[in-house]
CSV table of C-alpha atoms in Angstrom, one decimal:
chain,number,residue,atom,x,y,z
B,191,MET,CA,-72.5,236.2,123.3
B,192,GLU,CA,-73.1,239.9,123.7
B,193,TYR,CA,-76.1,242.1,123.1
B,194,ASN,CA,-76.4,245.9,122.9
B,195,ILE,CA,-79.4,247.9,124.1
B,196,ASN,CA,-79.6,251.5,122.7
B,197,LEU,CA,-81.4,254.0,124.9
B,198,ARG,CA,-82.4,257.6,124.7
B,199,THR,CA,-82.9,259.4,128.0
B,200,ASN,CA,-85.0,262.5,128.1
B,201,LYS,CA,-84.3,264.1,131.5
B,202,ARG,CA,-81.1,264.9,133.5
B,203,ILE,CA,-81.9,262.1,135.9
B,204,GLU,CA,-83.9,259.1,134.7
B,205,ALA,CA,-84.3,255.4,135.4
B,206,ILE,CA,-85.4,253.3,132.3
B,207,GLU,CA,-86.5,249.7,132.9
B,208,ILE,CA,-84.7,247.2,130.6
B,209,THR,CA,-86.0,243.9,132.0
B,210,LYS,CA,-88.2,243.1,129.0
B,211,GLU,CA,-85.3,243.6,126.4
B,212,ILE,CA,-83.0,241.4,128.4
B,213,LYS,CA,-85.6,238.7,128.9
B,214,GLU,CA,-86.3,238.7,125.2
B,215,PHE,CA,-82.6,238.4,124.3
B,216,ILE,CA,-82.2,235.4,126.7
B,217,SER,CA,-85.3,233.6,125.4
B,218,LYS,CA,-84.0,234.0,121.8
B,219,SER,CA,-80.5,232.7,122.8
B,220,ASN,CA,-79.6,229.0,123.3
B,221,PHE,CA,-78.2,229.4,126.8
B,222,SER,CA,-80.3,227.4,129.3
B,223,SER,CA,-78.1,228.1,132.4
B,224,GLY,CA,-75.5,230.6,133.4
B,225,ILE,CA,-75.2,234.2,134.4
B,226,CYS,CA,-76.2,237.4,132.6
B,227,MET,CA,-74.1,240.5,133.1
B,228,ILE,CA,-75.7,243.9,132.4
B,229,TYR,CA,-73.0,246.6,131.9
B,230,SER,CA,-73.1,250.4,131.4
B,231,PRO,CA,-70.0,251.8,129.6
B,232,HIS,CA,-70.9,255.3,130.7
B,233,THR,CA,-69.4,257.1,133.7
B,234,THR,CA,-72.5,259.1,134.7
B,235,SER,CA,-74.9,256.1,134.7
B,236,GLY,CA,-75.4,252.8,136.5
B,237,ILE,CA,-77.4,249.6,136.5
B,238,LEU,CA,-79.8,248.9,139.4
B,239,ILE,CA,-81.9,245.9,140.3
B,240,ASN,CA,-84.9,246.9,142.5
B,241,GLU,CA,-88.7,247.1,142.6
B,242,SER,CA,-90.4,247.5,139.2
B,243,TYR,CA,-94.0,247.0,140.3
B,244,ASP,CA,-94.5,250.5,141.8
B,245,PRO,CA,-92.6,253.2,139.8
B,246,SER,CA,-92.6,255.4,142.8
B,247,VAL,CA,-89.8,253.3,144.4
B,248,LEU,CA,-87.3,254.3,141.6
B,249,GLU,CA,-88.6,257.9,142.0
B,250,ASP,CA,-87.8,257.7,145.8
B,251,ILE,CA,-84.3,256.3,145.1
B,252,ASN,CA,-83.5,259.0,142.6
B,253,ASN,CA,-84.9,261.8,144.8
B,254,PHE,CA,-82.8,260.4,147.7
B,255,LEU,CA,-79.6,260.4,145.5
B,256,SER,CA,-80.4,264.0,144.5
B,257,ARG,CA,-80.7,265.2,148.1
B,258,LEU,CA,-77.5,263.2,149.0
B,259,VAL,CA,-75.3,264.5,146.3
B,260,PRO,CA,-75.8,268.1,145.4
B,261,HIS,CA,-75.6,269.1,141.7
B,262,ASP,CA,-73.9,272.4,142.5
B,263,PHE,CA,-71.0,272.3,144.9
B,264,ASN,CA,-67.4,273.3,145.0
B,265,TYR,CA,-66.2,270.2,142.9
B,266,LYS,CA,-62.8,270.0,141.3
B,267,HIS,CA,-64.0,268.5,138.0
B,268,LEU,CA,-65.2,271.4,135.9
B,269,GLU,CA,-67.8,269.9,133.7
B,270,GLY,CA,-70.6,270.5,136.1
B,271,ASN,CA,-71.5,266.8,136.4
B,272,SER,CA,-69.4,265.5,139.4
B,273,ASP,CA,-72.7,264.7,141.2
B,274,ALA,CA,-73.5,262.3,138.3
B,275,HIS,CA,-70.1,260.5,138.6
B,276,ILE,CA,-70.7,260.2,142.4
B,277,LYS,CA,-74.2,258.7,142.0
B,278,SER,CA,-72.9,256.4,139.3
B,279,SER,CA,-70.2,255.2,141.8
B,280,ILE,CA,-72.8,254.5,144.5
B,281,ILE,CA,-75.2,252.5,142.2
B,282,GLY,CA,-72.4,250.7,140.2
B,283,SER,CA,-71.6,250.2,136.5
B,284,SER,CA,-73.1,246.7,136.3
B,285,LYS,CA,-75.3,244.0,137.8
B,286,SER,CA,-75.4,240.2,137.3
B,287,VAL,CA,-78.4,237.9,137.3
B,288,ILE,CA,-78.7,234.1,137.3
B,289,ILE,CA,-80.1,232.3,134.2
B,290,GLU,CA,-81.9,228.9,134.7
B,291,ASN,CA,-84.1,227.1,132.1
B,292,GLN,CA,-83.4,229.9,129.6
B,293,ASN,CA,-85.0,232.4,132.0
B,294,LEU,CA,-83.7,235.3,134.1
B,295,VAL,CA,-84.1,234.3,137.8
B,296,LEU,CA,-85.4,237.6,139.1
B,297,GLY,CA,-87.3,238.0,142.4
B,298,GLN,CA,-91.1,238.6,142.1
B,299,TRP,CA,-90.8,242.4,142.4
B,300,GLN,CA,-87.4,242.9,140.8
B,301,GLY,CA,-86.7,244.7,137.6
B,302,ILE,CA,-83.5,245.8,135.9
B,303,PHE,CA,-83.0,249.6,135.4
B,304,PHE,CA,-80.5,251.7,133.5
B,305,MET,CA,-80.0,254.9,135.5
B,306,GLU,CA,-78.7,258.1,133.9
B,307,PHE,CA,-77.6,260.9,136.2
B,308,ASP,CA,-76.4,263.5,133.5
B,309,GLY,CA,-78.9,263.3,130.6
B,310,PRO,CA,-80.5,263.7,128.3
B,311,ARG,CA,-78.2,261.3,126.4
B,312,SER,CA,-78.0,258.5,123.8
B,313,ARG,CA,-76.7,255.5,125.7
B,314,ASN,CA,-75.8,251.9,125.4
B,315,VAL,CA,-76.2,248.9,127.8
B,316,TYR,CA,-74.1,245.8,127.1
B,317,VAL,CA,-75.5,242.4,128.0
B,318,LYS,CA,-73.2,239.4,128.2
B,319,ILE,CA,-74.1,235.8,128.9
B,320,ILE,CA,-71.7,233.3,130.4
B,321,LYS,CA,-72.8,229.6,130.3
B,322,GLY,CA,-72.5,227.5,133.4
W,36,MET,CA,-75.3,224.6,139.5
W,37,GLU,CA,-77.5,226.6,141.8
W,38,TYR,CA,-78.1,226.5,145.6
W,39,ASN,CA,-80.7,228.2,147.7
W,40,ILE,CA,-80.1,229.4,151.3
W,41,ASN,CA,-83.3,229.9,153.3
W,42,LEU,CA,-83.1,232.5,156.0
W,43,ARG,CA,-85.3,233.9,158.7
W,44,THR,CA,-84.6,237.5,159.9
W,45,ASN,CA,-85.8,238.6,163.3
W,46,LYS,CA,-85.5,242.4,163.3
W,47,ARG,CA,-86.3,245.2,160.9
W,48,ILE,CA,-82.6,245.7,160.0
W,49,GLU,CA,-80.3,242.7,160.3
W,50,ALA,CA,-77.1,241.3,158.8
W,51,ILE,CA,-76.8,237.5,158.7
W,52,GLU,CA,-73.5,236.0,157.9
W,53,ILE,CA,-73.8,233.2,155.2
W,54,THR,CA,-70.1,232.5,154.6
W,55,LYS,CA,-70.2,229.0,156.2
W,56,GLU,CA,-73.2,227.8,154.2
W,57,ILE,CA,-71.6,229.0,150.9
W,58,LYS,CA,-68.2,227.4,151.8
W,59,GLU,CA,-69.9,224.1,152.6
W,60,PHE,CA,-71.8,224.1,149.3
W,61,ILE,CA,-68.6,224.7,147.3
W,62,SER,CA,-66.6,222.0,149.2
W,63,LYS,CA,-69.4,219.5,148.3
W,64,SER,CA,-69.5,220.6,144.7
W,65,ASN,CA,-67.0,219.4,142.0
W,66,PHE,CA,-66.0,222.8,140.8
W,67,SER,CA,-62.3,223.5,141.5
W,68,SER,CA,-62.1,226.9,139.8
W,69,GLY,CA,-64.5,229.6,138.8
W,70,ILE,CA,-66.7,232.3,140.3
W,71,CYS,CA,-69.4,232.1,142.9
W,72,MET,CA,-72.3,234.6,142.6
W,73,ILE,CA,-74.4,235.2,145.7
W,74,TYR,CA,-77.8,236.8,144.8
W,75,SER,CA,-80.7,238.3,146.7
W,76,PRO,CA,-84.0,238.1,144.9
W,77,HIS,CA,-85.6,240.6,147.3
W,78,THR,CA,-85.9,244.4,146.8
W,79,THR,CA,-85.4,245.5,150.4
W,80,SER,CA,-82.2,243.4,151.0
W,81,GLY,CA,-78.6,243.2,149.7
W,82,ILE,CA,-75.5,241.1,149.7
W,83,LEU,CA,-72.3,242.6,151.3
W,84,ILE,CA,-68.7,241.4,151.7
W,85,ASN,CA,-67.0,243.0,154.6
W,86,GLU,CA,-65.3,242.2,158.0
W,87,SER,CA,-66.7,239.2,159.8
W,88,TYR,CA,-64.2,239.0,162.7
W,89,ASP,CA,-65.6,241.8,164.8
W,90,PRO,CA,-69.5,241.9,164.5
W,91,SER,CA,-69.4,245.6,165.5
W,92,VAL,CA,-68.3,246.5,162.0
W,93,LEU,CA,-71.6,245.3,160.5
W,94,GLU,CA,-73.4,247.2,163.4
W,95,ASP,CA,-71.6,250.4,162.4
W,96,ILE,CA,-72.4,249.9,158.7
W,97,ASN,CA,-76.1,249.4,159.5
W,98,ASN,CA,-76.2,252.3,162.0
W,99,PHE,CA,-74.6,254.5,159.4
W,100,LEU,CA,-77.2,253.5,156.7
W,101,SER,CA,-80.0,254.1,159.2
W,102,ARG,CA,-78.8,257.7,159.9
W,103,LEU,CA,-78.2,258.3,156.2
W,104,VAL,CA,-81.6,257.1,155.0
W,105,PRO,CA,-84.5,258.1,157.3
W,106,HIS,CA,-87.3,255.5,157.8
W,107,ASP,CA,-90.0,258.2,158.0
W,108,PHE,CA,-89.8,260.8,155.2
W,109,ASN,CA,-92.1,262.3,152.6
W,110,TYR,CA,-91.6,259.3,150.2
W,111,LYS,CA,-93.8,258.7,147.2
W,112,HIS,CA,-94.0,254.9,147.7
W,113,LEU,CA,-96.7,254.3,150.2
W,114,GLU,CA,-95.7,251.0,151.8
W,115,GLY,CA,-93.5,252.7,154.4
W,116,ASN,CA,-90.3,250.9,153.3
W,117,SER,CA,-88.7,253.2,150.8
W,118,ASP,CA,-85.7,253.6,153.1
W,119,ALA,CA,-85.2,249.8,152.8
W,120,HIS,CA,-85.3,250.0,148.9
W,121,ILE,CA,-82.8,252.8,149.0
W,122,LYS,CA,-80.4,250.9,151.4
W,123,SER,CA,-80.7,247.8,149.1
W,124,SER,CA,-79.7,250.0,146.1
W,125,ILE,CA,-76.6,251.3,147.9
W,126,ILE,CA,-75.4,247.8,149.1
W,127,GLY,CA,-76.5,245.9,145.9
W,128,SER,CA,-78.4,242.8,145.1
W,129,SER,CA,-75.4,240.5,144.6
W,130,LYS,CA,-71.7,239.9,145.1
W,131,SER,CA,-69.2,237.6,143.4
W,132,VAL,CA,-66.2,235.7,144.8
W,133,ILE,CA,-63.4,233.8,143.1
W,134,ILE,CA,-63.2,230.0,143.6
W,135,GLU,CA,-59.8,228.3,143.4
W,136,ASN,CA,-58.9,224.7,144.5
W,137,GLN,CA,-62.6,224.2,145.4
W,138,ASN,CA,-62.3,227.0,148.0
W,139,LEU,CA,-63.8,230.5,148.2
W,140,VAL,CA,-60.9,233.0,147.8
W,141,LEU,CA,-62.0,235.5,150.5
W,142,GLY,CA,-59.6,237.9,152.3
W,143,GLN,CA,-58.5,237.1,155.8
W,144,TRP,CA,-61.1,239.3,157.4
W,145,GLN,CA,-63.9,239.0,154.8
W,146,GLY,CA,-67.2,237.4,155.3
W,147,ILE,CA,-70.4,237.3,153.2
W,148,PHE,CA,-73.5,238.8,154.6
W,149,PHE,CA,-77.2,238.9,153.7
W,150,MET,CA,-78.6,242.3,154.8
W,151,GLU,CA,-82.3,242.8,155.3
W,152,PHE,CA,-83.6,246.3,155.7
W,153,ASP,CA,-87.3,245.7,156.1
W,154,GLY,CA,-87.7,242.5,158.2
W,155,PRO,CA,-88.5,240.4,160.0
W,156,ARG,CA,-88.9,238.2,156.9
W,157,SER,CA,-88.4,234.7,155.4
W,158,ARG,CA,-85.8,235.2,152.7
W,159,ASN,CA,-83.8,233.3,150.1
W,160,VAL,CA,-80.3,233.7,148.8
W,161,TYR,CA,-79.3,232.1,145.5
W,162,VAL,CA,-75.8,230.9,145.0
W,163,LYS,CA,-74.6,230.1,141.4
W,164,ILE,CA,-71.3,228.7,140.4
W,165,ILE,CA,-69.7,229.3,137.0
W,166,LYS,CA,-66.7,227.1,136.1
W,167,GLY,CA,-63.6,228.8,134.6
T,150,MET,CA,-57.0,231.8,135.3
T,151,GLU,CA,-56.2,234.2,138.1
T,152,TYR,CA,-53.8,237.1,138.4
T,153,ASN,CA,-52.7,239.1,141.4
T,154,ILE,CA,-51.8,242.8,141.3
T,155,ASN,CA,-49.6,244.0,144.2
T,156,LEU,CA,-50.1,247.7,145.2
T,157,ARG,CA,-48.7,250.1,147.7
T,158,THR,CA,-50.9,253.0,148.8
T,159,ASN,CA,-49.3,256.1,150.3
T,160,LYS,CA,-52.2,258.0,151.9
T,161,ARG,CA,-55.1,257.2,154.1
T,162,ILE,CA,-57.5,257.6,151.2
T,163,GLU,CA,-56.3,256.9,147.7
T,164,ALA,CA,-57.6,255.7,144.3
T,165,ILE,CA,-55.0,253.9,142.2
T,166,GLU,CA,-55.8,253.2,138.5
T,167,ILE,CA,-55.2,249.6,137.5
T,168,THR,CA,-56.7,249.6,134.0
T,169,LYS,CA,-53.3,249.2,132.3
T,170,GLU,CA,-52.2,246.1,134.4
T,171,ILE,CA,-55.5,244.4,133.7
T,172,LYS,CA,-55.4,245.1,129.9
T,173,GLU,CA,-51.9,243.8,129.7
T,174,PHE,CA,-52.9,240.6,131.6
T,175,ILE,CA,-55.8,240.0,129.2
T,176,SER,CA,-53.8,240.7,126.0
T,177,LYS,CA,-51.2,238.1,127.2
T,178,SER,CA,-53.9,235.5,128.0
T,179,ASN,CA,-55.6,233.3,125.4
T,180,PHE,CA,-59.1,234.2,126.3
T,181,SER,CA,-60.9,236.0,123.4
T,182,SER,CA,-64.3,236.3,125.0
T,183,GLY,CA,-65.7,236.2,128.5
T,184,ILE,CA,-65.9,238.3,131.7
T,185,CYS,CA,-63.1,239.7,133.8
T,186,MET,CA,-63.7,240.0,137.5
T,187,ILE,CA,-61.6,242.4,139.6
T,188,TYR,CA,-61.7,241.6,143.3
T,189,SER,CA,-60.3,243.3,146.5
T,190,PRO,CA,-59.8,240.8,149.4
T,191,HIS,CA,-59.5,243.7,151.9
T,192,THR,CA,-62.4,245.1,154.0
T,193,THR,CA,-61.4,248.8,153.9
T,194,SER,CA,-61.0,249.0,150.1
T,195,GLY,CA,-63.1,248.7,147.0
T,196,ILE,CA,-63.0,248.4,143.2
T,197,LEU,CA,-64.6,251.2,141.2
T,198,ILE,CA,-65.2,251.8,137.5
T,199,ASN,CA,-65.5,255.5,136.6
T,200,GLU,CA,-63.9,258.3,134.7
T,201,SER,CA,-60.1,258.0,134.2
T,202,TYR,CA,-59.5,260.9,131.8
T,203,ASP,CA,-59.8,263.7,134.4
T,204,PRO,CA,-58.3,262.7,137.8
T,205,SER,CA,-60.3,265.3,139.5
T,206,VAL,CA,-63.4,263.1,139.1
T,207,LEU,CA,-61.9,260.5,141.5
T,208,GLU,CA,-60.9,263.3,143.8
T,209,ASP,CA,-64.5,264.5,143.9
T,210,ILE,CA,-65.7,261.0,144.6
T,211,ASN,CA,-63.3,260.5,147.5
T,212,ASN,CA,-64.0,264.0,148.9
T,213,PHE,CA,-67.7,263.3,148.8
T,214,LEU,CA,-67.2,260.0,150.6
T,215,SER,CA,-65.1,261.7,153.3
T,216,ARG,CA,-67.8,264.3,153.9
T,217,LEU,CA,-70.5,261.6,153.9
T,218,VAL,CA,-68.8,259.2,156.3
T,219,PRO,CA,-67.0,260.9,159.2
T,220,HIS,CA,-63.7,259.4,160.3
T,221,ASP,CA,-64.3,260.3,163.9
T,222,PHE,CA,-67.7,259.3,165.3
T,223,ASN,CA,-69.2,257.3,168.1
T,224,TYR,CA,-68.6,254.0,166.2
T,225,LYS,CA,-68.8,250.6,168.0
T,226,HIS,CA,-65.7,249.1,166.2
T,227,LEU,CA,-62.7,250.3,168.2
T,228,GLU,CA,-60.0,250.2,165.6
T,229,GLY,CA,-60.7,253.8,164.4
T,230,ASN,CA,-61.5,252.7,160.8
T,231,SER,CA,-65.2,252.1,160.7
T,232,ASP,CA,-65.5,254.9,158.2
T,233,ALA,CA,-63.3,252.9,155.8
T,234,HIS,CA,-65.4,249.8,156.2
T,235,ILE,CA,-68.5,251.8,155.4
T,236,LYS,CA,-67.0,253.5,152.3
T,237,SER,CA,-65.8,250.0,151.2
T,238,SER,CA,-69.4,248.7,151.6
T,239,ILE,CA,-70.7,251.6,149.4
T,240,ILE,CA,-68.2,251.2,146.6
T,241,GLY,CA,-68.2,247.4,146.7
T,242,SER,CA,-65.5,244.7,146.8
T,243,SER,CA,-65.4,243.8,143.1
T,244,LYS,CA,-66.4,244.8,139.6
T,245,SER,CA,-66.8,242.9,136.4
T,246,VAL,CA,-66.0,243.9,132.8
T,247,ILE,CA,-66.8,242.1,129.5
T,248,ILE,CA,-64.0,240.7,127.3
T,249,GLU,CA,-64.4,240.6,123.5
T,250,ASN,CA,-61.6,239.9,121.0
T,251,GLN,CA,-59.1,239.6,123.8
T,252,ASN,CA,-59.9,243.2,124.9
T,253,LEU,CA,-61.6,244.7,127.9
T,254,VAL,CA,-64.8,246.3,126.7
T,255,LEU,CA,-64.6,249.6,128.7
T,256,GLY,CA,-66.4,252.8,127.8
T,257,GLN,CA,-64.4,255.6,126.2
T,258,TRP,CA,-63.9,257.4,129.6
T,259,GLN,CA,-63.9,254.4,131.9
T,260,GLY,CA,-61.0,253.3,134.0
T,261,ILE,CA,-60.7,250.7,136.8
T,262,PHE,CA,-59.6,251.9,140.2
T,263,PHE,CA,-58.5,250.3,143.4
T,264,MET,CA,-59.7,252.5,146.3
T,265,GLU,CA,-58.2,252.3,149.7
T,266,PHE,CA,-59.9,254.1,152.6
T,267,ASP,CA,-57.6,253.2,155.5
T,268,GLY,CA,-54.0,253.4,154.1
T,269,PRO,CA,-51.2,253.5,153.7
T,270,ARG,CA,-51.2,249.8,153.0
T,271,SER,CA,-49.7,247.0,150.9
T,272,ARG,CA,-52.6,245.5,149.1
T,273,ASN,CA,-53.6,242.9,146.5
T,274,VAL,CA,-56.2,242.9,143.7
T,275,TYR,CA,-57.3,239.5,142.3
T,276,VAL,CA,-58.2,239.3,138.6
T,277,LYS,CA,-60.2,236.3,137.4
T,278,ILE,CA,-61.2,235.5,133.8
T,279,ILE,CA,-64.2,233.3,132.9
T,280,LYS,CA,-64.5,232.2,129.3
T,281,GLY,CA,-67.9,232.6,127.6
């Protein structure tokens, strides 16, 4: 069973929380136990699980990545977004979460974020559930 | 089927190998083939698969992360642990390993590590098996 | 169901695309829906999903990692490849992709890469499919 989340990012670099959409999809499904895989099909974005309670944590993560990977540099790829491909490689294209009792088993402070590093863009996130 | 490993870390930054606990859990279970997902529900920690034979490899990895992400910096998050959230984002909240013949299919030198970046803490690692 | 891809890398640092091998394995299998996990059993390598259309993207990613993690440094591990273990930890030992209608659901520009950071080497990549 697969689900697609459509997103619109508004800045070049942006983290959008998608925990609520994924929780709603799982509570509507009939899977009581398994894993949920959250996947970005884009090469300048990633999926991250980290603190959702204080939004400044995601700000610190994105600010760190911007200092670490310069936007302007003597890159070989000529589209001007090699920094975004590199940040995407560090964060990763997907994350998985356990499902028990038809609920996502996230830690108390954890949220799931779509991170775009070369926006603004219209984007998709695929959610796939495997029973088990 | 889900399993919980309770851990106690003793330093601010620490890698604790959990390969043996996971292998024992799998050998006691009845799953001969599938995948095993190892998940940290904490936002200042991560799960890593890398060399377990020489402990200095994990020391080099943690020393590198400490040089890369300064503990004290002009971060927005005011709890003094933004560096730990950033390191957790780089390492990732979970890893998956193949199970065949009721055994973890790890490479010869690979071990599975829980990495805490803001200890000492009491922590949990969730292990979930999916048949297939 | 498990599949093994044998590779030979020719340089110290090299990204080898394996998308085609994985697609062929899936089209030959009888699984119409599920997830495909691609796993490296080696501690100086990783699996990455990023742009395959322009090879300079992977070149930029590897050049960035080489600048970020120096080969020669005062490391504790005495085999001279701590930088490769660190790069492997950043990229990660595996990635997962959704399967629908007996096809890998990759984004338009995405490819799957085996990345070696301490070659040249003979290497294996394990591919595992879970129905769902």
